[in-house]
Amino acid sequence: MTQPHSANGSGGDDARPGVEDGYLVVRNDEEQYSIWRADRELPAGWHREGHEGSRQECLDHIDAVWTDMRPLSLRRRLAGADV
C-alpha cells in the first residue's frame, strides 16, 4: 500500500523532476497531517484537509496548523488523566 508523504518531506515522487504542483494536505482520524498528490486516490483512513497547492505550500501549511504532534487519542487520554 502506498503511504502519504510525511510532513518531514520524505516521499518517492519528490525526486521526480517537474513534480511540484498538485498536492493536497490530508489528515487522518488521529489528526496527523501529511501531503498527497492531488491526482491520486487517497489511501484508506486519510481525508482531504482542504488546503492544496505546491508541495512546499502544503508543507508550510502543515507547519502552521499541526502544532501538537501527539495523536488525538493520546491527547484525549491525557486530558482525562489526573496529573
Short mmCIF file of N, CA and C in Angstrom, two decimals:
data_model
loop_
_atom_site.label_atom_id
_atom_site.label_comp_id
_atom_site.label_asym_id
_atom_site.label_seq_id
_atom_site.Cartn_x
_atom_site.Cartn_y
_atom_site.Cartn_z
N MET A 1 0.84 -1.18 0.00
CA MET A 1 0.00 0.00 0.00
C MET A 1 0.89 1.24 0.00
N THR A 2 0.55 2.19 -0.80
CA THR A 2 1.30 3.44 -0.86
C THR A 2 0.92 4.33 0.30
N GLN A 3 1.90 4.96 0.91
CA GLN A 3 1.67 5.83 2.06
C GLN A 3 1.75 7.28 1.64
N PRO A 4 1.04 8.17 2.33
CA PRO A 4 1.17 9.60 2.04
C PRO A 4 2.58 10.08 2.32
N HIS A 5 2.93 11.19 1.72
CA HIS A 5 4.22 11.82 2.00
C HIS A 5 4.16 12.36 3.41
N SER A 6 5.19 12.15 4.18
CA SER A 6 5.18 12.67 5.53
C SER A 6 5.49 14.16 5.52
N ALA A 7 5.11 14.82 6.57
CA ALA A 7 5.33 16.25 6.67
C ALA A 7 6.82 16.60 6.71
N ASN A 8 7.67 15.64 6.99
CA ASN A 8 9.10 15.93 7.03
C ASN A 8 9.71 15.97 5.63
N GLY A 9 8.90 15.75 4.60
CA GLY A 9 9.39 15.91 3.24
C GLY A 9 9.81 14.63 2.56
N SER A 10 9.70 13.48 3.20
CA SER A 10 10.09 12.25 2.54
C SER A 10 8.97 11.77 1.63
N GLY A 11 9.33 11.05 0.61
CA GLY A 11 8.34 10.50 -0.30
C GLY A 11 8.94 10.30 -1.67
N GLY A 12 8.55 9.23 -2.33
CA GLY A 12 9.15 8.85 -3.59
C GLY A 12 8.96 9.82 -4.73
N ASP A 13 7.78 10.44 -4.88
CA ASP A 13 7.53 11.31 -6.02
C ASP A 13 8.35 12.58 -5.98
N ASP A 14 8.83 12.96 -4.83
CA ASP A 14 9.53 14.23 -4.69
C ASP A 14 10.84 14.24 -5.46
N ALA A 15 11.36 13.08 -5.80
CA ALA A 15 12.61 13.02 -6.53
C ALA A 15 12.40 13.19 -8.04
N ARG A 16 11.17 13.10 -8.51
CA ARG A 16 10.90 13.24 -9.94
C ARG A 16 10.96 14.70 -10.35
N PRO A 17 11.74 15.03 -11.37
CA PRO A 17 11.80 16.41 -11.84
C PRO A 17 10.43 16.86 -12.34
N GLY A 18 10.07 18.09 -12.04
CA GLY A 18 8.82 18.66 -12.53
C GLY A 18 7.61 18.34 -11.69
N VAL A 19 7.73 17.48 -10.69
CA VAL A 19 6.59 17.17 -9.83
C VAL A 19 6.64 18.13 -8.65
N GLU A 20 5.96 19.25 -8.78
CA GLU A 20 5.96 20.24 -7.70
C GLU A 20 4.55 20.69 -7.36
N ASP A 21 3.71 20.91 -8.35
CA ASP A 21 2.34 21.38 -8.10
C ASP A 21 1.39 20.20 -7.99
N GLY A 22 0.22 20.49 -7.46
CA GLY A 22 -0.82 19.48 -7.42
C GLY A 22 -0.80 18.60 -6.21
N TYR A 23 -0.57 19.18 -5.04
CA TYR A 23 -0.59 18.41 -3.79
C TYR A 23 -1.78 18.83 -2.93
N LEU A 24 -2.20 17.93 -2.08
CA LEU A 24 -3.25 18.17 -1.10
C LEU A 24 -2.68 17.98 0.30
N VAL A 25 -3.24 18.71 1.25
CA VAL A 25 -2.96 18.41 2.65
C VAL A 25 -4.04 17.42 3.08
N VAL A 26 -3.61 16.33 3.68
CA VAL A 26 -4.54 15.30 4.14
C VAL A 26 -4.35 15.10 5.64
N ARG A 27 -5.40 14.57 6.28
CA ARG A 27 -5.36 14.34 7.72
C ARG A 27 -6.09 13.03 8.01
N ASN A 28 -5.59 12.31 9.01
CA ASN A 28 -6.26 11.07 9.38
C ASN A 28 -7.11 11.29 10.63
N ASP A 29 -7.75 10.24 11.10
CA ASP A 29 -8.66 10.35 12.25
C ASP A 29 -7.93 10.67 13.54
N GLU A 30 -6.62 10.48 13.58
CA GLU A 30 -5.82 10.85 14.76
C GLU A 30 -5.29 12.27 14.65
N GLU A 31 -5.78 13.02 13.64
CA GLU A 31 -5.39 14.40 13.38
C GLU A 31 -3.90 14.54 13.10
N GLN A 32 -3.36 13.57 12.37
CA GLN A 32 -2.00 13.63 11.88
C GLN A 32 -2.05 14.08 10.43
N TYR A 33 -1.14 14.95 10.04
CA TYR A 33 -1.16 15.56 8.72
C TYR A 33 -0.10 14.98 7.81
N SER A 34 -0.37 15.09 6.51
CA SER A 34 0.59 14.67 5.51
C SER A 34 0.22 15.37 4.21
N ILE A 35 1.02 15.13 3.15
CA ILE A 35 0.66 15.63 1.83
C ILE A 35 0.46 14.45 0.90
N TRP A 36 -0.30 14.68 -0.16
CA TRP A 36 -0.63 13.63 -1.10
C TRP A 36 -0.81 14.25 -2.48
N ARG A 37 -0.38 13.56 -3.51
CA ARG A 37 -0.58 14.06 -4.87
C ARG A 37 -2.07 14.16 -5.17
N ALA A 38 -2.48 15.30 -5.73
CA ALA A 38 -3.89 15.57 -5.99
C ALA A 38 -4.48 14.64 -7.04
N ASP A 39 -3.65 14.11 -7.92
CA ASP A 39 -4.15 13.26 -9.00
C ASP A 39 -4.25 11.79 -8.60
N ARG A 40 -4.05 11.48 -7.33
CA ARG A 40 -4.12 10.10 -6.86
C ARG A 40 -5.24 9.92 -5.85
N GLU A 41 -5.76 8.72 -5.84
CA GLU A 41 -6.80 8.38 -4.87
C GLU A 41 -6.19 8.33 -3.47
N LEU A 42 -6.92 8.88 -2.50
CA LEU A 42 -6.42 8.87 -1.13
C LEU A 42 -6.44 7.45 -0.56
N PRO A 43 -5.45 7.10 0.22
CA PRO A 43 -5.45 5.79 0.87
C PRO A 43 -6.49 5.76 1.99
N ALA A 44 -6.88 4.58 2.37
CA ALA A 44 -7.86 4.40 3.44
C ALA A 44 -7.40 5.10 4.71
N GLY A 45 -8.32 5.77 5.37
CA GLY A 45 -8.02 6.42 6.64
C GLY A 45 -7.54 7.85 6.52
N TRP A 46 -7.35 8.35 5.31
CA TRP A 46 -6.89 9.73 5.10
C TRP A 46 -7.97 10.52 4.40
N HIS A 47 -8.11 11.81 4.77
CA HIS A 47 -9.17 12.67 4.25
C HIS A 47 -8.57 14.02 3.85
N ARG A 48 -9.18 14.64 2.85
CA ARG A 48 -8.75 15.98 2.44
C ARG A 48 -8.93 16.96 3.60
N GLU A 49 -7.93 17.74 3.87
CA GLU A 49 -7.99 18.74 4.94
C GLU A 49 -8.54 20.05 4.40
N GLY A 50 -8.38 20.30 3.11
CA GLY A 50 -8.93 21.49 2.49
C GLY A 50 -7.90 22.37 1.81
N HIS A 51 -6.63 22.24 2.16
CA HIS A 51 -5.59 23.07 1.54
C HIS A 51 -4.95 22.29 0.40
N GLU A 52 -4.67 23.00 -0.70
CA GLU A 52 -3.93 22.38 -1.79
C GLU A 52 -3.03 23.41 -2.45
N GLY A 53 -2.01 22.94 -3.12
CA GLY A 53 -1.06 23.83 -3.79
C GLY A 53 0.20 23.08 -4.13
N SER A 54 1.31 23.80 -4.17
CA SER A 54 2.59 23.15 -4.43
C SER A 54 2.98 22.32 -3.21
N ARG A 55 3.95 21.47 -3.40
CA ARG A 55 4.44 20.64 -2.30
C ARG A 55 4.87 21.52 -1.13
N GLN A 56 5.66 22.56 -1.43
CA GLN A 56 6.16 23.44 -0.37
C GLN A 56 5.05 24.22 0.31
N GLU A 57 4.06 24.69 -0.46
CA GLU A 57 2.92 25.40 0.14
C GLU A 57 2.17 24.49 1.11
N CYS A 58 2.01 23.23 0.72
CA CYS A 58 1.31 22.28 1.60
C CYS A 58 2.12 21.99 2.86
N LEU A 59 3.43 21.82 2.70
CA LEU A 59 4.28 21.59 3.87
C LEU A 59 4.29 22.80 4.79
N ASP A 60 4.30 24.00 4.23
CA ASP A 60 4.26 25.23 5.04
C ASP A 60 2.94 25.32 5.80
N HIS A 61 1.84 24.93 5.14
CA HIS A 61 0.53 24.95 5.80
C HIS A 61 0.51 23.97 6.98
N ILE A 62 1.06 22.78 6.76
CA ILE A 62 1.12 21.79 7.84
C ILE A 62 1.93 22.33 9.01
N ASP A 63 3.06 22.97 8.72
CA ASP A 63 3.87 23.56 9.79
C ASP A 63 3.08 24.57 10.61
N ALA A 64 2.18 25.30 9.95
CA ALA A 64 1.40 26.33 10.64
C ALA A 64 0.25 25.75 11.47
N VAL A 65 -0.37 24.66 10.99
CA VAL A 65 -1.58 24.17 11.67
C VAL A 65 -1.35 22.97 12.58
N TRP A 66 -0.30 22.21 12.36
CA TRP A 66 -0.07 21.00 13.16
C TRP A 66 0.88 21.34 14.29
N THR A 67 0.32 21.94 15.33
CA THR A 67 1.13 22.45 16.43
C THR A 67 1.32 21.44 17.55
N ASP A 68 0.50 20.42 17.60
CA ASP A 68 0.63 19.38 18.62
C ASP A 68 0.74 18.04 17.91
N MET A 69 1.93 17.46 17.92
CA MET A 69 2.20 16.25 17.16
C MET A 69 1.61 14.99 17.78
N ARG A 70 1.11 15.10 19.00
CA ARG A 70 0.55 13.91 19.65
C ARG A 70 -0.74 13.49 18.96
N PRO A 71 -0.95 12.17 18.77
CA PRO A 71 -2.20 11.69 18.19
C PRO A 71 -3.39 12.12 19.05
N LEU A 72 -4.54 12.29 18.41
CA LEU A 72 -5.75 12.72 19.10
C LEU A 72 -6.10 11.79 20.26
N SER A 73 -5.97 10.49 20.07
CA SER A 73 -6.32 9.55 21.14
C SER A 73 -5.46 9.76 22.38
N LEU A 74 -4.19 10.07 22.20
CA LEU A 74 -3.30 10.34 23.33
C LEU A 74 -3.68 11.64 24.02
N ARG A 75 -3.96 12.68 23.24
CA ARG A 75 -4.36 13.96 23.83
C ARG A 75 -5.63 13.79 24.66
N ARG A 76 -6.58 13.04 24.15
CA ARG A 76 -7.83 12.80 24.90
C ARG A 76 -7.56 12.02 26.18
N ARG A 77 -6.72 11.00 26.09
CA ARG A 77 -6.40 10.20 27.27
C ARG A 77 -5.71 11.04 28.34
N LEU A 78 -4.76 11.87 27.92
CA LEU A 78 -4.05 12.71 28.87
C LEU A 78 -4.95 13.80 29.47
N ALA A 79 -5.90 14.28 28.69
CA ALA A 79 -6.83 15.30 29.19
C ALA A 79 -7.72 14.73 30.28
N GLY A 80 -7.98 13.43 30.23
CA GLY A 80 -8.82 12.80 31.24
C GLY A 80 -8.06 12.26 32.43
N ALA A 81 -6.73 12.30 32.37
CA ALA A 81 -5.90 11.75 33.46
C ALA A 81 -5.67 12.80 34.53
N ASP A 82 -5.60 12.35 35.77
CA ASP A 82 -5.23 13.23 36.88
C ASP A 82 -3.72 13.30 36.93
N VAL A 83 -3.18 14.46 36.70
CA VAL A 83 -1.73 14.60 36.69
C VAL A 83 -1.25 15.26 37.96
#
